Amino acid sequence: MGSSEPGLIEVVDCLGDWKWRLSNLYWIVDESGKKVRFAPNSEQLDLLGNLHSNNLILKARQLGFTTLIDLLGLDQTYFTENYAAAIIAHGLNEAGKIFRNKVQFPWKSLPEGVRALNPTVNDSASELVFQNGSSIYVGTSGRSGTLQFLHISEYGKICRRYPEKASEIKTGSLPAVHAGGLTFVE
């Protein structure tokens, strides 16, 4: 049994722990283009250790906050019934890239046995909807419906380049997050 890979019994026992899931279930593409298991770095661990309902991240490049936040959104959506998550980017092209790389790739890289626990009922270029009634989507706004999770990427850039869009996010998307939900503004 000397393997460093978790055994089936350990995985089943640990599926209820979101911190374990983040560090053991998900695969990402690293800076060099290599598929690797996600392992939170010290800055990401600091955010997770100090998590609040409303999280403002003064973003430094290449620390992996977008990856961490979107993995957390995917994880919460997948393992929580009737959970709605949204990711907002400053443009549709950027939104598509974030969704492909930070949500769909980790989702499709999950072990088949884990994916079979809660299959998708919709898997599009901008949304995953799971059998448990939960969904995660990406767009340029998050106004409609109630959310339990919201990630706003590049909000400073949105404010500077698209003030009307920033106002829409402030008046529509942020209030859509249910009390006690998780909000991340980078």
Short mmCIF file of C-alpha atoms in Angstrom, two decimals:
data_model
loop_
_atom_site.label_atom_id
_atom_site.label_comp_id
_atom_site.label_asym_id
_atom_site.label_seq_id
_atom_site.Cartn_x
_atom_site.Cartn_y
_atom_site.Cartn_z
CA MET A 1 0.00 0.00 0.00
CA GLY A 2 2.96 2.42 -0.04
CA SER A 3 1.33 4.63 -2.71
CA SER A 4 0.97 8.37 -2.17
CA GLU A 5 -2.35 8.31 -4.04
CA PRO A 6 -5.39 8.23 -1.74
CA GLY A 7 -7.26 4.92 -1.64
CA LEU A 8 -10.95 4.59 -2.48
CA ILE A 9 -12.04 4.41 1.18
CA GLU A 10 -10.00 7.53 2.04
CA VAL A 11 -11.50 9.41 -0.91
CA VAL A 12 -15.07 8.48 0.06
CA ASP A 13 -14.40 9.50 3.67
CA CYS A 14 -12.89 12.83 2.60
CA LEU A 15 -15.47 13.92 0.01
CA GLY A 16 -17.34 15.87 2.70
CA ASP A 17 -14.32 18.14 3.35
CA TRP A 18 -14.05 20.95 0.81
CA LYS A 19 -10.47 21.78 1.81
CA TRP A 20 -9.43 18.18 1.17
CA ARG A 21 -11.28 18.17 -2.15
CA LEU A 22 -9.52 21.35 -3.32
CA SER A 23 -6.10 19.87 -2.62
CA ASN A 24 -6.73 16.34 -3.88
CA LEU A 25 -9.42 16.10 -6.56
CA TYR A 26 -8.76 18.85 -9.06
CA TRP A 27 -6.30 19.09 -11.92
CA ILE A 28 -5.24 22.32 -13.62
CA VAL A 29 -2.83 23.41 -16.32
CA ASP A 30 0.22 25.12 -14.81
CA GLU A 31 2.24 28.05 -16.17
CA SER A 32 4.30 25.76 -18.39
CA GLY A 33 1.22 24.14 -19.94
CA LYS A 34 1.51 20.92 -17.96
CA LYS A 35 -1.49 19.14 -16.39
CA VAL A 36 -0.88 19.01 -12.62
CA ARG A 37 -2.90 18.29 -9.50
CA PHE A 38 -3.97 21.57 -7.89
CA ALA A 39 -2.11 22.31 -4.66
CA PRO A 40 -2.83 25.69 -3.04
CA ASN A 41 0.22 27.94 -2.67
CA SER A 42 0.89 30.01 0.45
CA GLU A 43 -1.07 33.05 -0.79
CA GLN A 44 -4.05 30.89 -1.70
CA LEU A 45 -3.89 29.11 1.67
CA ASP A 46 -3.89 32.51 3.36
CA LEU A 47 -7.09 33.46 1.53
CA LEU A 48 -8.72 30.14 2.41
CA GLY A 49 -7.68 30.54 6.05
CA ASN A 50 -9.16 34.03 6.22
CA LEU A 51 -12.26 33.43 4.11
CA HIS A 52 -15.21 35.78 4.68
CA SER A 53 -18.53 36.29 2.97
CA ASN A 54 -17.13 39.29 1.11
CA ASN A 55 -13.56 38.94 -0.10
CA LEU A 56 -11.68 41.79 -1.77
CA ILE A 57 -8.44 40.67 -3.37
CA LEU A 58 -5.89 43.27 -4.35
CA LYS A 59 -4.56 41.22 -7.17
CA ALA A 60 -0.97 40.59 -7.97
CA ARG A 61 -0.40 38.67 -11.18
CA GLN A 62 0.35 34.96 -11.29
CA LEU A 63 -0.54 34.06 -7.71
CA GLY A 64 -3.39 31.83 -8.84
CA PHE A 65 -6.32 33.59 -7.17
CA THR A 66 -8.60 33.24 -10.19
CA THR A 67 -7.80 29.53 -10.33
CA LEU A 68 -8.44 29.02 -6.62
CA ILE A 69 -11.66 31.04 -6.54
CA ASP A 70 -13.13 29.36 -9.59
CA LEU A 71 -12.16 25.89 -8.33
CA LEU A 72 -13.90 26.74 -5.06
CA GLY A 73 -16.97 27.85 -7.03
CA LEU A 74 -16.96 24.63 -9.05
CA ASP A 75 -16.45 22.56 -5.91
CA GLN A 76 -19.26 24.22 -3.97
CA THR A 77 -21.61 23.91 -6.94
CA TYR A 78 -20.82 20.27 -7.48
CA PHE A 79 -21.03 19.17 -3.85
CA THR A 80 -23.90 21.42 -2.64
CA GLU A 81 -27.49 21.04 -3.78
CA ASN A 82 -29.27 24.01 -5.39
CA TYR A 83 -26.15 26.20 -5.29
CA ALA A 84 -25.80 28.97 -7.86
CA ALA A 85 -22.40 30.38 -8.75
CA ALA A 86 -21.41 33.06 -11.25
CA ILE A 87 -18.11 34.31 -12.60
CA ILE A 88 -18.02 37.76 -14.15
CA ALA A 89 -15.27 38.83 -16.53
CA HIS A 90 -14.76 42.11 -18.36
CA GLY A 91 -15.44 40.63 -21.80
CA LEU A 92 -17.03 37.58 -23.39
CA ASN A 93 -13.73 36.30 -24.80
CA GLU A 94 -12.10 36.56 -21.37
CA ALA A 95 -15.14 34.93 -19.77
CA GLY A 96 -14.89 32.01 -22.18
CA LYS A 97 -11.19 31.50 -21.46
CA ILE A 98 -11.74 31.61 -17.71
CA PHE A 99 -14.57 29.10 -17.95
CA ARG A 100 -12.69 26.71 -20.24
CA ASN A 101 -9.45 26.78 -18.24
CA LYS A 102 -10.60 27.29 -14.64
CA VAL A 103 -13.94 25.42 -14.55
CA GLN A 104 -14.43 23.02 -17.46
CA PHE A 105 -10.90 21.62 -17.54
CA PRO A 106 -10.85 20.78 -13.80
CA TRP A 107 -14.40 19.38 -14.06
CA LYS A 108 -13.53 17.13 -17.00
CA SER A 109 -10.31 16.05 -15.25
CA LEU A 110 -12.11 14.74 -12.15
CA PRO A 111 -11.99 10.96 -11.73
CA GLU A 112 -14.89 9.30 -13.58
CA GLY A 113 -16.21 7.81 -10.34
CA VAL A 114 -16.44 11.27 -8.74
CA ARG A 115 -18.02 12.82 -11.85
CA ALA A 116 -20.61 10.03 -11.90
CA LEU A 117 -21.84 11.06 -8.43
CA ASN A 118 -23.47 14.22 -9.82
CA PRO A 119 -23.52 14.32 -13.62
CA THR A 120 -24.21 17.41 -15.68
CA VAL A 121 -27.60 18.04 -17.22
CA ASN A 122 -26.15 20.93 -19.24
CA ASP A 123 -22.52 21.44 -20.24
CA SER A 124 -22.09 24.45 -22.52
CA ALA A 125 -19.34 26.95 -23.28
CA SER A 126 -20.56 29.21 -20.48
CA GLU A 127 -22.43 27.03 -17.96
CA LEU A 128 -22.38 23.73 -16.12
CA VAL A 129 -25.67 22.59 -14.60
CA PHE A 130 -25.57 19.55 -12.36
CA GLN A 131 -28.17 16.95 -11.52
CA ASN A 132 -28.25 18.22 -7.90
CA GLY A 133 -29.89 21.47 -9.10
CA SER A 134 -26.69 23.53 -8.86
CA SER A 135 -25.04 25.56 -11.59
CA ILE A 136 -21.97 27.64 -12.34
CA TYR A 137 -21.79 30.05 -15.24
CA VAL A 138 -19.62 32.79 -16.62
CA GLY A 139 -20.65 36.04 -18.24
CA THR A 140 -20.31 39.78 -18.07
CA SER A 141 -23.15 40.24 -15.55
CA GLY A 142 -24.89 38.27 -12.84
CA ARG A 143 -28.11 40.18 -12.34
CA SER A 144 -30.80 37.53 -12.75
CA GLY A 145 -31.65 35.14 -9.95
CA THR A 146 -30.14 34.56 -6.54
CA LEU A 147 -26.52 33.52 -6.17
CA GLN A 148 -24.65 31.85 -3.35
CA PHE A 149 -21.25 32.49 -4.99
CA LEU A 150 -19.96 35.36 -7.10
CA HIS A 151 -16.48 35.95 -8.51
CA ILE A 152 -15.80 39.26 -10.23
CA SER A 153 -12.52 39.11 -12.11
CA GLU A 154 -10.62 42.27 -13.03
CA TYR A 155 -13.13 44.64 -11.43
CA GLY A 156 -10.63 47.52 -11.54
CA LYS A 157 -10.28 47.10 -15.29
CA ILE A 158 -14.06 46.91 -15.64
CA CYS A 159 -14.48 50.15 -13.66
CA ARG A 160 -11.86 51.97 -15.71
CA ARG A 161 -12.83 50.75 -19.19
CA TYR A 162 -16.55 50.04 -18.81
CA PRO A 163 -18.08 52.29 -16.13
CA GLU A 164 -21.65 51.38 -17.13
CA LYS A 165 -20.84 47.67 -16.79
CA ALA A 166 -19.23 48.36 -13.40
CA SER A 167 -22.39 50.13 -12.29
CA GLU A 168 -24.49 47.16 -13.49
CA ILE A 169 -22.30 44.79 -11.47
CA LYS A 170 -22.57 47.03 -8.40
CA THR A 171 -26.34 47.46 -8.60
CA GLY A 172 -27.34 44.08 -10.05
CA SER A 173 -24.76 41.34 -9.56
CA LEU A 174 -23.51 42.08 -6.04
CA PRO A 175 -27.04 42.35 -4.57
CA ALA A 176 -27.91 39.01 -6.23
CA VAL A 177 -25.68 37.20 -3.72
CA HIS A 178 -27.75 35.77 -0.88
CA ALA A 179 -26.79 36.80 2.66
CA GLY A 180 -24.05 34.47 3.82
CA GLY A 181 -22.97 33.67 0.27
CA LEU A 182 -19.41 34.04 -0.93
CA THR A 183 -18.33 37.07 -2.95
CA PHE A 184 -14.86 37.56 -4.42
CA VAL A 185 -13.86 40.81 -6.05
CA GLU A 186 -10.43 40.83 -7.67
#
